[in-house]
Coordinates of C-alpha atoms and ligand atoms in Angstrom, one line a residue:
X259 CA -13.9 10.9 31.7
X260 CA -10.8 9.5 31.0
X261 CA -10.0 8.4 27.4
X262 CA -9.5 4.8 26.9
X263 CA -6.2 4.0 24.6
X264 CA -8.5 2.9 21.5
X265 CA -5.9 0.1 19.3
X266 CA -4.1 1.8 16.6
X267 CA -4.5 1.1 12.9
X268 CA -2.0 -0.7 11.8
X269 CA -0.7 -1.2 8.2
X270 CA 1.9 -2.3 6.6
X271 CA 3.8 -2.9 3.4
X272 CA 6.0 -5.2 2.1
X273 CA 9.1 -5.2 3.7
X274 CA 11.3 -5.0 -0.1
X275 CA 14.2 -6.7 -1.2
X276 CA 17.0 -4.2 -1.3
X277 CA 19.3 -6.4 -4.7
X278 CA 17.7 -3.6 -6.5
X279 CA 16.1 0.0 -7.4
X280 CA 12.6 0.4 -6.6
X281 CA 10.2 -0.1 -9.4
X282 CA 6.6 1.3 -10.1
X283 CA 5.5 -2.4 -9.0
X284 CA 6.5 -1.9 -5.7
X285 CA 5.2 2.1 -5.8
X286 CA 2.1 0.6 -6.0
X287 CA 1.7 -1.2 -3.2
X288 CA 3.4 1.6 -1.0
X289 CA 1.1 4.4 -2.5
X290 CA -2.1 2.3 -1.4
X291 CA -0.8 1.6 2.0
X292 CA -0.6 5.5 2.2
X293 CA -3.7 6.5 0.4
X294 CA -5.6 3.8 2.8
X295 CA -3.7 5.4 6.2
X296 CA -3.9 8.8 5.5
X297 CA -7.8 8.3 5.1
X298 CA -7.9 6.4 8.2
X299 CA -6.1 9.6 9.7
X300 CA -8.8 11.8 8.4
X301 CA -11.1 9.5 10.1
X302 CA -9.4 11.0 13.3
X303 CA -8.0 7.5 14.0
X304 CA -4.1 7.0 15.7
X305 CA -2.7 5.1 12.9
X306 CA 0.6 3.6 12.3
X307 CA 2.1 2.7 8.7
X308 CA 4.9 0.2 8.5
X309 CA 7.2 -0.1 5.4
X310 CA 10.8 -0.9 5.2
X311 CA 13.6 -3.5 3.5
X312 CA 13.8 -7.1 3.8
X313 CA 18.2 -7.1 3.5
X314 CA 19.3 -10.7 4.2
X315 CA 19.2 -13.9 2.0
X316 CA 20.9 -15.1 -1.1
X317 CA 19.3 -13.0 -3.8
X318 CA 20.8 -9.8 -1.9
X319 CA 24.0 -11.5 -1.1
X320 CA 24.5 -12.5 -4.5
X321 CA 23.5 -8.6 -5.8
X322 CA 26.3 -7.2 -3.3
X323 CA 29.4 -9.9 -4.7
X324 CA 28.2 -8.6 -8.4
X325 CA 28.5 -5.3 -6.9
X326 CA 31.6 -5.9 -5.5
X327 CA 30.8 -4.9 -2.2
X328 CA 29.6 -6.5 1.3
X329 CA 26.0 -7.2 2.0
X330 CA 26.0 -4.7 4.4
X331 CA 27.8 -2.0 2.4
X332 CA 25.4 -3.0 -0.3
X333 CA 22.1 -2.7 1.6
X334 CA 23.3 0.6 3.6
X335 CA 23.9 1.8 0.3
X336 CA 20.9 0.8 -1.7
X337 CA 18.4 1.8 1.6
X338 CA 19.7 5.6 1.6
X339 CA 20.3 6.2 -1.9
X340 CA 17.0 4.4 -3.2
X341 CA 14.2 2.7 -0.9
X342 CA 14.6 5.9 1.7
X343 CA 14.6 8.4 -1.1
X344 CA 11.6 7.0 -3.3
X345 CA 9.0 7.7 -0.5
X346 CA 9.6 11.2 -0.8
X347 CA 9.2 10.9 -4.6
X348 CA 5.5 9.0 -4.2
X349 CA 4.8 11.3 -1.3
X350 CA 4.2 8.3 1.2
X351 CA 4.0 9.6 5.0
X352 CA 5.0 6.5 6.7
X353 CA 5.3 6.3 10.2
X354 CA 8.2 4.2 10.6
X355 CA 10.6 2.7 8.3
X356 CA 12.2 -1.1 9.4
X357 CA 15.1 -2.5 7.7
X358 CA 16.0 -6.2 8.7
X359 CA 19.3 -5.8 9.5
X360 CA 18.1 -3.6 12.3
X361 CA 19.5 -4.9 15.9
X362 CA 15.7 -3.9 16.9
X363 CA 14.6 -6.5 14.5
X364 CA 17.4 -9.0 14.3
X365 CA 18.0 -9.4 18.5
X366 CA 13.8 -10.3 18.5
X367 CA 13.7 -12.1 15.8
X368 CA 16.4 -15.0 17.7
X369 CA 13.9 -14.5 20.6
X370 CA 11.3 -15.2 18.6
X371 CA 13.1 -18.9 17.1
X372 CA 14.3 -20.0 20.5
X373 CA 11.2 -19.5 22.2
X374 CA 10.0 -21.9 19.3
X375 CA 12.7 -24.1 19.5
X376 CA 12.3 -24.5 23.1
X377 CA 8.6 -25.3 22.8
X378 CA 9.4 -28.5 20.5
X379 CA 7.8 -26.6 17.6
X380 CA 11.2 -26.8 15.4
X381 CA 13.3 -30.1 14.5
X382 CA 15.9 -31.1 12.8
X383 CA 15.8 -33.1 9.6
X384 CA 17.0 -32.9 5.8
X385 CA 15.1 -31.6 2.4
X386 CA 16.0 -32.0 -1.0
X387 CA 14.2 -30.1 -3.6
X388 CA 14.1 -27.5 -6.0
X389 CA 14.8 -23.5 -4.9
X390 CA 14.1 -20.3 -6.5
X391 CA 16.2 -17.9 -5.5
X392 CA 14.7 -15.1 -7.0
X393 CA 11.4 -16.2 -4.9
X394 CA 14.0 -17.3 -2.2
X395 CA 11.6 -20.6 -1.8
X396 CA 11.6 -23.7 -1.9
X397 CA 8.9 -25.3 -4.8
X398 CA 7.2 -28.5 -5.4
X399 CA 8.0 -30.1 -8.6
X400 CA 4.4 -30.5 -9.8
X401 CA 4.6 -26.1 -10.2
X402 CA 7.6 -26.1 -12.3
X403 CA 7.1 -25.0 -16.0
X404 CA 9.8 -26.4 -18.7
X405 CA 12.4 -24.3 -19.8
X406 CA 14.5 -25.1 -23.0
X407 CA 17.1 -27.7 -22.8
X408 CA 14.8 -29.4 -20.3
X409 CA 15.8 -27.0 -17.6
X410 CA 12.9 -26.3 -14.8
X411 CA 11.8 -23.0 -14.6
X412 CA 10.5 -21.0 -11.6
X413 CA 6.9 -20.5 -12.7
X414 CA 6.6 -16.9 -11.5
X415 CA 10.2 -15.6 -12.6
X416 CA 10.9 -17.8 -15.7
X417 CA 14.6 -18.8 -14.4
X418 CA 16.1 -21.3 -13.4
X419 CA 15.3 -23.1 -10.2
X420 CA 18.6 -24.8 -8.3
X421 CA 18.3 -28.2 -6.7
X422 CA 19.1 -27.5 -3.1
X423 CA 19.9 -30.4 -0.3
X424 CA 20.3 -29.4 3.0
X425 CA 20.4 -30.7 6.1
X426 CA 18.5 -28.2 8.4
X427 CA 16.1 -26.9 10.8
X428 CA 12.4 -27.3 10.2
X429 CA 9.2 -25.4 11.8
X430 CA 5.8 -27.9 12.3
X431 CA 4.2 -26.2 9.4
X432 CA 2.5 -29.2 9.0
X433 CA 0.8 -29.1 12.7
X434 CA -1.0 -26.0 11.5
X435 CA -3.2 -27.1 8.6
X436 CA -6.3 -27.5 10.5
X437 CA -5.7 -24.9 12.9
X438 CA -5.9 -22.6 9.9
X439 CA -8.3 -24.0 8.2
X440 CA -10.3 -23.5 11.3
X441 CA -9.2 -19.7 11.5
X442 CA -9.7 -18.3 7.7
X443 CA -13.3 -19.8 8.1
X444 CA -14.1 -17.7 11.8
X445 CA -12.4 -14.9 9.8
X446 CA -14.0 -14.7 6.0
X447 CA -12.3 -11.6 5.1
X448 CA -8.6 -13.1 6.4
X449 CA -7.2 -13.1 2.9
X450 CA -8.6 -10.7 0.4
X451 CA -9.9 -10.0 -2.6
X452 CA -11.8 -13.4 -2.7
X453 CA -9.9 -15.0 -5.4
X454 CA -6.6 -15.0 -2.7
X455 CA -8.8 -16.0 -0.1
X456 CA -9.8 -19.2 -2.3
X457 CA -5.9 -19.7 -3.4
X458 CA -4.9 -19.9 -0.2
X459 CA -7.9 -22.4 0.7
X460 CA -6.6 -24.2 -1.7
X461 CA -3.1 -24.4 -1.1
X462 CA -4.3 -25.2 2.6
X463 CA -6.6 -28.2 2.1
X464 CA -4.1 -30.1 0.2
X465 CA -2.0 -30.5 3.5
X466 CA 1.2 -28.5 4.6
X467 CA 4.7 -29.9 4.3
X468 CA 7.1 -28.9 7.1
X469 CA 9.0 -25.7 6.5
X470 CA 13.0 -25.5 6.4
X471 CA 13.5 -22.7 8.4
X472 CA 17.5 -22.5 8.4
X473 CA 20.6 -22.1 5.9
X474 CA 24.2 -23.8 6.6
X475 CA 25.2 -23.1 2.6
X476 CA 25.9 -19.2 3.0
X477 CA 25.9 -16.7 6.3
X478 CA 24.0 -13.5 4.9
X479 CA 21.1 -13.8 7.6
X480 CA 20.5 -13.7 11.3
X481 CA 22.2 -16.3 13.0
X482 CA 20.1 -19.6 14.4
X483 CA 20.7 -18.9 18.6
X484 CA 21.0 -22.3 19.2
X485 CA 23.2 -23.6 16.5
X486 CA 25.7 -20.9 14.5
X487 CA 26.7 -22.7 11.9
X488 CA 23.5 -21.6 10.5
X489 CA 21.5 -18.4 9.6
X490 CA 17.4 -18.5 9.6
X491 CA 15.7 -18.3 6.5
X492 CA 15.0 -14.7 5.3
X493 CA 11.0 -15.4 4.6
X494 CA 10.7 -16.4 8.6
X495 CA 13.5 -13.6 9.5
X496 CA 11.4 -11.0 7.4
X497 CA 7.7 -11.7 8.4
X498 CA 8.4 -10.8 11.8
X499 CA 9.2 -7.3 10.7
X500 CA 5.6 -6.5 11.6
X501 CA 5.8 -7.5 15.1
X502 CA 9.1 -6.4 16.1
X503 CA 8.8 -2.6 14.5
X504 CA 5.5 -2.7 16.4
X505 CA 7.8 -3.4 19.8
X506 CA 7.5 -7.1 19.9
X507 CA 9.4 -8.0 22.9
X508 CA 11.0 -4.8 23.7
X509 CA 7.6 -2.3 24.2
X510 CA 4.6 -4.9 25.4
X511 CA 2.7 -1.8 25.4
X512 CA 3.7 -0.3 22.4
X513 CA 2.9 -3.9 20.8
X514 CA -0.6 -4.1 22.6
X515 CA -1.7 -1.3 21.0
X516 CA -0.3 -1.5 18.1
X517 CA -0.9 -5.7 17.3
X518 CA -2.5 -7.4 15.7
X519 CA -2.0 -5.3 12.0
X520 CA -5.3 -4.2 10.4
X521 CA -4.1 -5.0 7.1
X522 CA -0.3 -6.5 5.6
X523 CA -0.8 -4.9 1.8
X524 CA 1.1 -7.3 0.0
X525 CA 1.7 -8.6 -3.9
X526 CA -0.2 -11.7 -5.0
X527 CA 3.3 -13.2 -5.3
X528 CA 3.6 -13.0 -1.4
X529 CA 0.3 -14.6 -0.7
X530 CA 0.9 -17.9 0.8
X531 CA 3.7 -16.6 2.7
X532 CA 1.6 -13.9 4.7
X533 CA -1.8 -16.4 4.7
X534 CA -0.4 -19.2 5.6
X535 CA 3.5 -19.2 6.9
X536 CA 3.1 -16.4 8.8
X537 CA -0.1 -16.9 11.2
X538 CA 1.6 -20.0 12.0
X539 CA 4.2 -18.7 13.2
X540 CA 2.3 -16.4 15.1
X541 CA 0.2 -18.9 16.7
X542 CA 2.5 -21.4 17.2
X543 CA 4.2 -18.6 19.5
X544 CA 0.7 -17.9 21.3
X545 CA 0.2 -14.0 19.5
X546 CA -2.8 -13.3 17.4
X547 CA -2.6 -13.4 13.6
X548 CA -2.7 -10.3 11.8
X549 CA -6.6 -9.1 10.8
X550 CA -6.3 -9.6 7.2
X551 CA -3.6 -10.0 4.6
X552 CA -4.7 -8.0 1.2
X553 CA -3.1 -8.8 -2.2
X554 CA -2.8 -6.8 -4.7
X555 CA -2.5 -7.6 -8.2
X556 CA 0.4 -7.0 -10.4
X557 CA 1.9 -4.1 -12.8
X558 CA 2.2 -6.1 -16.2
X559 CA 4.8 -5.2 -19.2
X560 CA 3.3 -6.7 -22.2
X561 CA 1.4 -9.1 -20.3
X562 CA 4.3 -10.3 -17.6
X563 CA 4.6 -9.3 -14.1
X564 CA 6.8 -5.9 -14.5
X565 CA 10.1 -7.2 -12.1
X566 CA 13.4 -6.4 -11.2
X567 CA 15.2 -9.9 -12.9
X568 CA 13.3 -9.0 -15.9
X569 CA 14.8 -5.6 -16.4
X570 CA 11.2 -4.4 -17.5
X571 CA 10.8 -2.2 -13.7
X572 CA 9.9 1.2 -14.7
X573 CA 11.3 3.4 -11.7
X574 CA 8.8 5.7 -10.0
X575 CA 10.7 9.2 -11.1
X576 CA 10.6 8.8 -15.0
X577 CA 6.6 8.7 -14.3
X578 CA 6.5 11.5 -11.7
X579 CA 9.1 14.0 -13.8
X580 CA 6.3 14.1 -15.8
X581 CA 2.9 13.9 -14.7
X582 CA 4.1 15.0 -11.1
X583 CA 3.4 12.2 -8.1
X584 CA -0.3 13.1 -7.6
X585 CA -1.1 12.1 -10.6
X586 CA 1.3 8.7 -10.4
X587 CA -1.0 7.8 -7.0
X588 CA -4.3 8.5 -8.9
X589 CA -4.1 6.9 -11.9
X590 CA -3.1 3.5 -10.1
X591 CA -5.1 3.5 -7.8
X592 CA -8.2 5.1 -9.9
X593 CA -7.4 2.9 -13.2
X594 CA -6.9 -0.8 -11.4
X595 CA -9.7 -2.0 -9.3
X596 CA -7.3 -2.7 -6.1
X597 CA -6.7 -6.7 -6.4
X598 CA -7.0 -7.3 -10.0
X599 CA -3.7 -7.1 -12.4
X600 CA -3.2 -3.8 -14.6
X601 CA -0.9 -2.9 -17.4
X602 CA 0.7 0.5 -17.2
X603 CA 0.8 2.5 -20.4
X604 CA 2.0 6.3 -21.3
X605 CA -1.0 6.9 -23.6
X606 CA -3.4 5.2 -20.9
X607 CA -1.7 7.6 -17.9
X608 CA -1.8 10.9 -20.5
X609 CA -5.8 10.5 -21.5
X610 CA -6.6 10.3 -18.0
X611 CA -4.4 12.9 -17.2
X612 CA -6.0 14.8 -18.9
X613 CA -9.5 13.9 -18.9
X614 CA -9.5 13.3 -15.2
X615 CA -7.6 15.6 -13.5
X616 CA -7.1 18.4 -15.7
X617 CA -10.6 18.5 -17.9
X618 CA -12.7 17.7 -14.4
X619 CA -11.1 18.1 -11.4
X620 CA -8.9 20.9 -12.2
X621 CA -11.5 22.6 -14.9
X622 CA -13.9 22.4 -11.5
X623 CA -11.7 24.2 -9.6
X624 CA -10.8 27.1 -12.3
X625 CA -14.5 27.3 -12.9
X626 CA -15.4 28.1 -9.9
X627 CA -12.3 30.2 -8.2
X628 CA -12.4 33.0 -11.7
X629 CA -16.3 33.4 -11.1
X630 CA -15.9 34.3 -7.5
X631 CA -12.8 36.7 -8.4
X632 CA -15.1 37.9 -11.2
X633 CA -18.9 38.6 -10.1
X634 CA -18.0 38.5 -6.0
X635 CA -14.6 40.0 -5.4
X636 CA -13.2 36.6 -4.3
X637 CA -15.4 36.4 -1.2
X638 CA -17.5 33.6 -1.1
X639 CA -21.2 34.1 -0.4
X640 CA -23.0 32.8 2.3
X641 CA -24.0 29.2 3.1
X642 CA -27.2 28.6 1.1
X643 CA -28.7 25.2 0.8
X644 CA -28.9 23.5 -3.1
X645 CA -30.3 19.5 -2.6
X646 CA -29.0 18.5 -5.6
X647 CA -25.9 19.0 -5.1
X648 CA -25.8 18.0 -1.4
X649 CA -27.3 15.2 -2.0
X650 CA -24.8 14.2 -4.4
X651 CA -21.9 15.0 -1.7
X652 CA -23.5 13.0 0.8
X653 CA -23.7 10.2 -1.7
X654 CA -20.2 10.2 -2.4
X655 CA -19.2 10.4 1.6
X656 CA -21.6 7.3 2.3
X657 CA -19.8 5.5 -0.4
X658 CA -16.3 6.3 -0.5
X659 CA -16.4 5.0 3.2
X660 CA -18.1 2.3 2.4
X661 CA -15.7 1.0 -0.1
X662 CA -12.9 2.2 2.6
X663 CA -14.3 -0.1 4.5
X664 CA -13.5 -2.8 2.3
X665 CA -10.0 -1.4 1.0
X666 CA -11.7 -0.9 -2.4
X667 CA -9.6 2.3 -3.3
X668 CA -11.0 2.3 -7.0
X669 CA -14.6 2.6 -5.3
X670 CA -13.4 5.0 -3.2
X671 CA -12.1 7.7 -6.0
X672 CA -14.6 7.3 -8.4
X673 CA -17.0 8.1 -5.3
X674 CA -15.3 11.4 -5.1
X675 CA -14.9 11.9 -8.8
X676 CA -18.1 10.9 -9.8
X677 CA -19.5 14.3 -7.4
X678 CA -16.9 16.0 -9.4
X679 CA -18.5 14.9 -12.5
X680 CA -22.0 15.6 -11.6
X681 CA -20.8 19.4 -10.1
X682 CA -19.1 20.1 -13.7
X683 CA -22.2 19.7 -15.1
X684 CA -24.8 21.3 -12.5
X685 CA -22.4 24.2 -13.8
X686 CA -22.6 23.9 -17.1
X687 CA -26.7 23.3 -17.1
X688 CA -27.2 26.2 -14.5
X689 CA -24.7 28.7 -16.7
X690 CA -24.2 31.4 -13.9
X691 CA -22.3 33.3 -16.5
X692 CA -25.7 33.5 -18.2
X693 CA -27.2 33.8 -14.5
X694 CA -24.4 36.6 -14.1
X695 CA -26.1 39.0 -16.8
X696 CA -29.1 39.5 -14.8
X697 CA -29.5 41.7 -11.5
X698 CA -32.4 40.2 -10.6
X699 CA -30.9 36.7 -10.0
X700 CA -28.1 37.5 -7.6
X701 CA -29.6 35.1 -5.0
X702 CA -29.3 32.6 -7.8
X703 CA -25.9 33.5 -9.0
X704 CA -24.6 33.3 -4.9
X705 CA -26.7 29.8 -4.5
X706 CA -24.9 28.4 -7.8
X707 CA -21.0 29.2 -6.4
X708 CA -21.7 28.8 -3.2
X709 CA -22.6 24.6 -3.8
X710 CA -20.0 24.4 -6.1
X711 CA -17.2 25.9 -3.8
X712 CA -19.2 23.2 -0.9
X713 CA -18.9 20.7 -3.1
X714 CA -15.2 20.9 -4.0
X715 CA -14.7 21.4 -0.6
X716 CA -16.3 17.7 -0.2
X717 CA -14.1 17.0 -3.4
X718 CA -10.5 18.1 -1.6
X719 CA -11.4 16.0 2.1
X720 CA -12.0 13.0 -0.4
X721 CA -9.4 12.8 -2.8
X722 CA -7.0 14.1 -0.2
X723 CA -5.5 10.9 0.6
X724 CA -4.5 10.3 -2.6
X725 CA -3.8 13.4 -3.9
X726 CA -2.1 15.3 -0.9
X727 CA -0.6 18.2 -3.5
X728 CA -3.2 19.2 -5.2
X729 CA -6.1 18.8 -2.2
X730 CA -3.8 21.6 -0.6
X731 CA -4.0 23.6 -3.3
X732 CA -7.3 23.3 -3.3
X733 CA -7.9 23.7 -0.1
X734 CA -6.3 27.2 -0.3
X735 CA -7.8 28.3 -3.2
X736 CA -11.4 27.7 -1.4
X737 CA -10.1 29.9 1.4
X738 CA -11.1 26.6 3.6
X739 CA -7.2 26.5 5.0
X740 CA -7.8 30.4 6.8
X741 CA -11.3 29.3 8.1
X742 CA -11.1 25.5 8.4
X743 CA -7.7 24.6 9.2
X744 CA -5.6 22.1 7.3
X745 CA -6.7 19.7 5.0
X746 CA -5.4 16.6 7.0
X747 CA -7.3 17.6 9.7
X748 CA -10.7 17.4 7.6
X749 CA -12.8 14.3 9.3
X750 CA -14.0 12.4 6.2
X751 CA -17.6 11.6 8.1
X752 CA -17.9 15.1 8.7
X753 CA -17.1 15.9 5.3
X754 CA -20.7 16.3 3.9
X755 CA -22.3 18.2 6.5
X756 CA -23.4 21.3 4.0
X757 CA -22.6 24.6 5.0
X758 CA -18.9 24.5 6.3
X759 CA -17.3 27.5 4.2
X760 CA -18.2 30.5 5.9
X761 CA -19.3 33.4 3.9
X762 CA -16.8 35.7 2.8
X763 CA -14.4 33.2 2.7
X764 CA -11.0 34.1 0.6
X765 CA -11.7 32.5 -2.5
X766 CA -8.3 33.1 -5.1
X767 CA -7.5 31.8 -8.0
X768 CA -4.0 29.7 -7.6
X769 CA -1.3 28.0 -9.9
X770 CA -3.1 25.2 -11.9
X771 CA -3.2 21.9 -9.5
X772 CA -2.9 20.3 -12.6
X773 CA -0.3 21.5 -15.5
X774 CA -0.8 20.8 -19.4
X775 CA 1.7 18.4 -20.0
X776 CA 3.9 19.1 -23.2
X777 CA 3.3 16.4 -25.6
X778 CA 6.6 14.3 -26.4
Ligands
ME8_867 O1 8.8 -10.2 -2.0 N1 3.0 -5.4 -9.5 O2 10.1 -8.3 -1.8 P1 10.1 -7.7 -3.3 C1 2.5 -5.2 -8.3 N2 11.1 -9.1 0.5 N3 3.2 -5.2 -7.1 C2 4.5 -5.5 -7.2 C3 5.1 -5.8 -8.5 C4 4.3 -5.7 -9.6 N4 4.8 -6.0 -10.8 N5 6.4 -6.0 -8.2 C5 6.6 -5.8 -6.9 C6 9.6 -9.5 -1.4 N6 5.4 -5.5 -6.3 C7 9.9 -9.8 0.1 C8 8.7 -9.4 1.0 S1 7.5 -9.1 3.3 C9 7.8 -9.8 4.8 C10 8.9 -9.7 2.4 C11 5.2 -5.3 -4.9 O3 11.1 -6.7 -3.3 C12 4.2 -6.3 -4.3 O4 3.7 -5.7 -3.1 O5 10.1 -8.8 -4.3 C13 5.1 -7.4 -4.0 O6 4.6 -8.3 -3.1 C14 6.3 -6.7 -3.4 O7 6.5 -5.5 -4.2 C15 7.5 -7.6 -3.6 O8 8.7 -6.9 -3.3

């Protein structure tokens, strides 16, 4: 029987702002989109993950002419030498990378706004108000905090906001109030964690003003088609990075099985721009809204989201020179629950470093790979049953994919580290070196390796997709790449059926997956 093409899942990232160097901030949200596809991969599912660079607008403009340099000079600069160059540093595998200045993205995107136009669903009209250019938004004044001097403040980036007056295009934002009303309640999980979703509801009930939707001031951004004394606005320029890297308007098949996204993995900051801007739009232009926007919380520096204007971004490298960038990926994603804020900290990353990794995981691992080299030549016995230790594997399966399910990546590893735990200790209480001593328990001494080299095995499938490096280590030292095949290739439901090393697997004892870190 033929296959039928089954829809892709489809996630995406932020697309960031290129007037800077990556931070850890925007690490983070990058490292969850990958942990979150490459488990979805080792579901055996086609999966797609978006990322890229959001390149026109003011706040890049104005970065280039303090750099001295064109926009374009400045982005094609900043995209290779940083934003390209940092995935390789987290270890992200992203499928595609889309940067706005892209004729792929740019040519649909002016489809996109004169289909709109032509439809009635854009005017023209004038808006005076207050613009931060750091959140390149316009905000009401009611949000505004007071700055000394009596200036207005941008509530999120403490600077400045500008009074802007334009006379300019608008999109019927309004029109769509109900409408998405109507849709977050047929979809409950829209906008997650629950505390966006009830933002955003919010925000929503209290009636939508009309979005400006054009600039005339400055000509960084993708001219309007039907009037070219004006560029669109980079927030309605940007969003449709999702749809035209998935082959909006040039590949309708492509785009069929690729659309709507799963999941756009975003910052809190971006909420309301994703929730509520953005289906709109889609609507408006007859496509279906994206399955469900997640936000994340932020990376605070002494209480304060960590940003790029505040000069308190800690780039990604000065973490992973040290700790290496499995451990960067774990300790986010293990120490924030996945929605909530969390403050980064060298003494909080070190501890679990060390506690985590090295004094569980990695002691696990050690454990087990000497005693095979030691009492069994390094062959692994053969597959003997030990409930207690199945039964905890099993359990950790059932609910890492259940928090999967639910893009609870926290849940998720201390599913898999929890089994980890509970093994550690099974060795400890059942003392095979003691076992070791005695001829007569050989069955017992085999039984005892065998779960523990199973359940690391469950271990490695598990905490693959967050820790890619050391899994493969792993993986090798178990001898599970010679008679399994590679790791990504592991099917997470699979993962707990008992008995997959063969006997006589090559077990070895490898480089640490985890190296003492010198104190500083
Ligand atoms: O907003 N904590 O780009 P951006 C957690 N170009 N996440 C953080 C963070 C922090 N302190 N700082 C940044 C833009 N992030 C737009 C997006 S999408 C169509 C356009 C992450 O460079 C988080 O995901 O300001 C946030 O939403 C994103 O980086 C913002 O990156």
């Amino acid at each position: 029987m033929a296959e039928q093409q089954k829809k892709a899942y489809y996630v995406t990232t932020p697309i960031y702002y290129v007037n800077d160097a990556p931070h850890i901030g925007h690490a983070y949200t990058t490292v969850a989109g990958d942990m979150l596809t490459r488990w979805h991969r080792q579901r055996g599912e086609d999966v797609w993950f978006l990322t890229g660079t959001d390149e026109h607008g003011q706040k890049v403009m104005r970065a280039a002419e303090a750099g001295g340099v064109s926009p374009q000079e400045w982005t094609d600069r900043l995209v290779e030498t940083e934003w390209k160059p940092v995935l390789q540093t987290i270890d992200a595998a992203n499928d595609d990378f889309i940067r706005t200045t892209d004729e792929r993205h740019s040519e649909r995107v002016r489809e996109f706004w004169q289909t709109l136009y032509d439809a009635g669903e854009v005017f023209e009209g004038a808006y005076e108000g207050p613009y931060c250019v750091h959140c390149e938004e316009f905000k009401l004044p009611g949000e505004l905090v007071d700055g000394e001097d009596g200036a207005k403040l941008c509530p999120i980036h403490n600077r400045p906001v500008e009074m802007l007056s334009e006379k300019n295009y608008f999109f019927r934002l309004s029109a769509y109030a109900d409408k998405l009303l109507a849709f977050y309640e047929a979809n409950p999980t829209f906008v997650q964690p629950e505390s966006a979703r009830n933002e955003v509801l919010a925000f929503v009930r209290q009636g939508l003003q009309d979005l400006s939707i054009t600039r005339s001031t400055f000509d960084w951004g993708i001219p309007v088609p039907w009037d070219d004394s004006h560029v669109l606005y980079v927030w309605i320029d940007a969003l449709l990075n999702y749809a035209t890297a998935a082959g909006y308007g040039t590949d309708p098949e492509r785009f069929a099985h690729l659309w709507p996204a799963d999941v756009h993995l975003v910052g809190k900051d971006i909420l309301r721009f994703h929730a509520v801007i953005w289906p709109a739009m889609l609507m408006a232009a007859g496509l279906e809204p994206p399955r469900q926007v997640f936000a994340n919380g932020w990376l605070l520096v002494g209480g304060e989201k960590m940003s790029k204007t505040k000069l308190t971004g800690i780039p990604p490298r000065q973490i992973i020179d040290v700790f290496g960038s499995d451990a960067f990926r774990y300790y986010f994603l293990r120490a924030i629950p996945f929605g909530q804020d969390g403050s980064f900290s060298w003494e909080d990353m070190a501890a679990r470093y060390k506690a985590d990794l090295a004094d569980q995981l990695g002691n696990l691992a050690s454990r087990l790979t000497s005693m095979v080299g030691r009492y069994r030549d390094g062959a692994l016995p053969a597959p003997v049953d030990e409930p207690a230790v199945r039964e905890a594997a099993e359990h950790a399966v059932t609910t890492a994919e259940a928090a999967i399910d639910v893009i609870d990546l926290q849940g998720a590893i201390i599913a898999a580290m929890d089994l980890v735990r509970v093994v550690n200790n099974y060795v400890s209480e059942t003392a095979p070196w003691q076992v070791a001593k005695d001829e007569t328990r050989a069955a017992d001494l085999d039984r005892i390796l065998y779960a523990t080299a199973e359940a690391l095995r469950v271990a490695a499938v598990l905490l693959n997709p967050v820790m890619p490096k050391a899994c493969a280590i792993l993986w090798g030292a178990l001898g599970a790449e010679v008679t399994l095949g590679p790791i990504a290739d592991q099917r997470v439901q699979e993962a707990a059926t008992w008995g997959r090393l063969p006997a006589g697997a090559t077990v070895t004892k490898t480089e640490p997956m985890f190296p003492r870190i010198e104190d500083e």
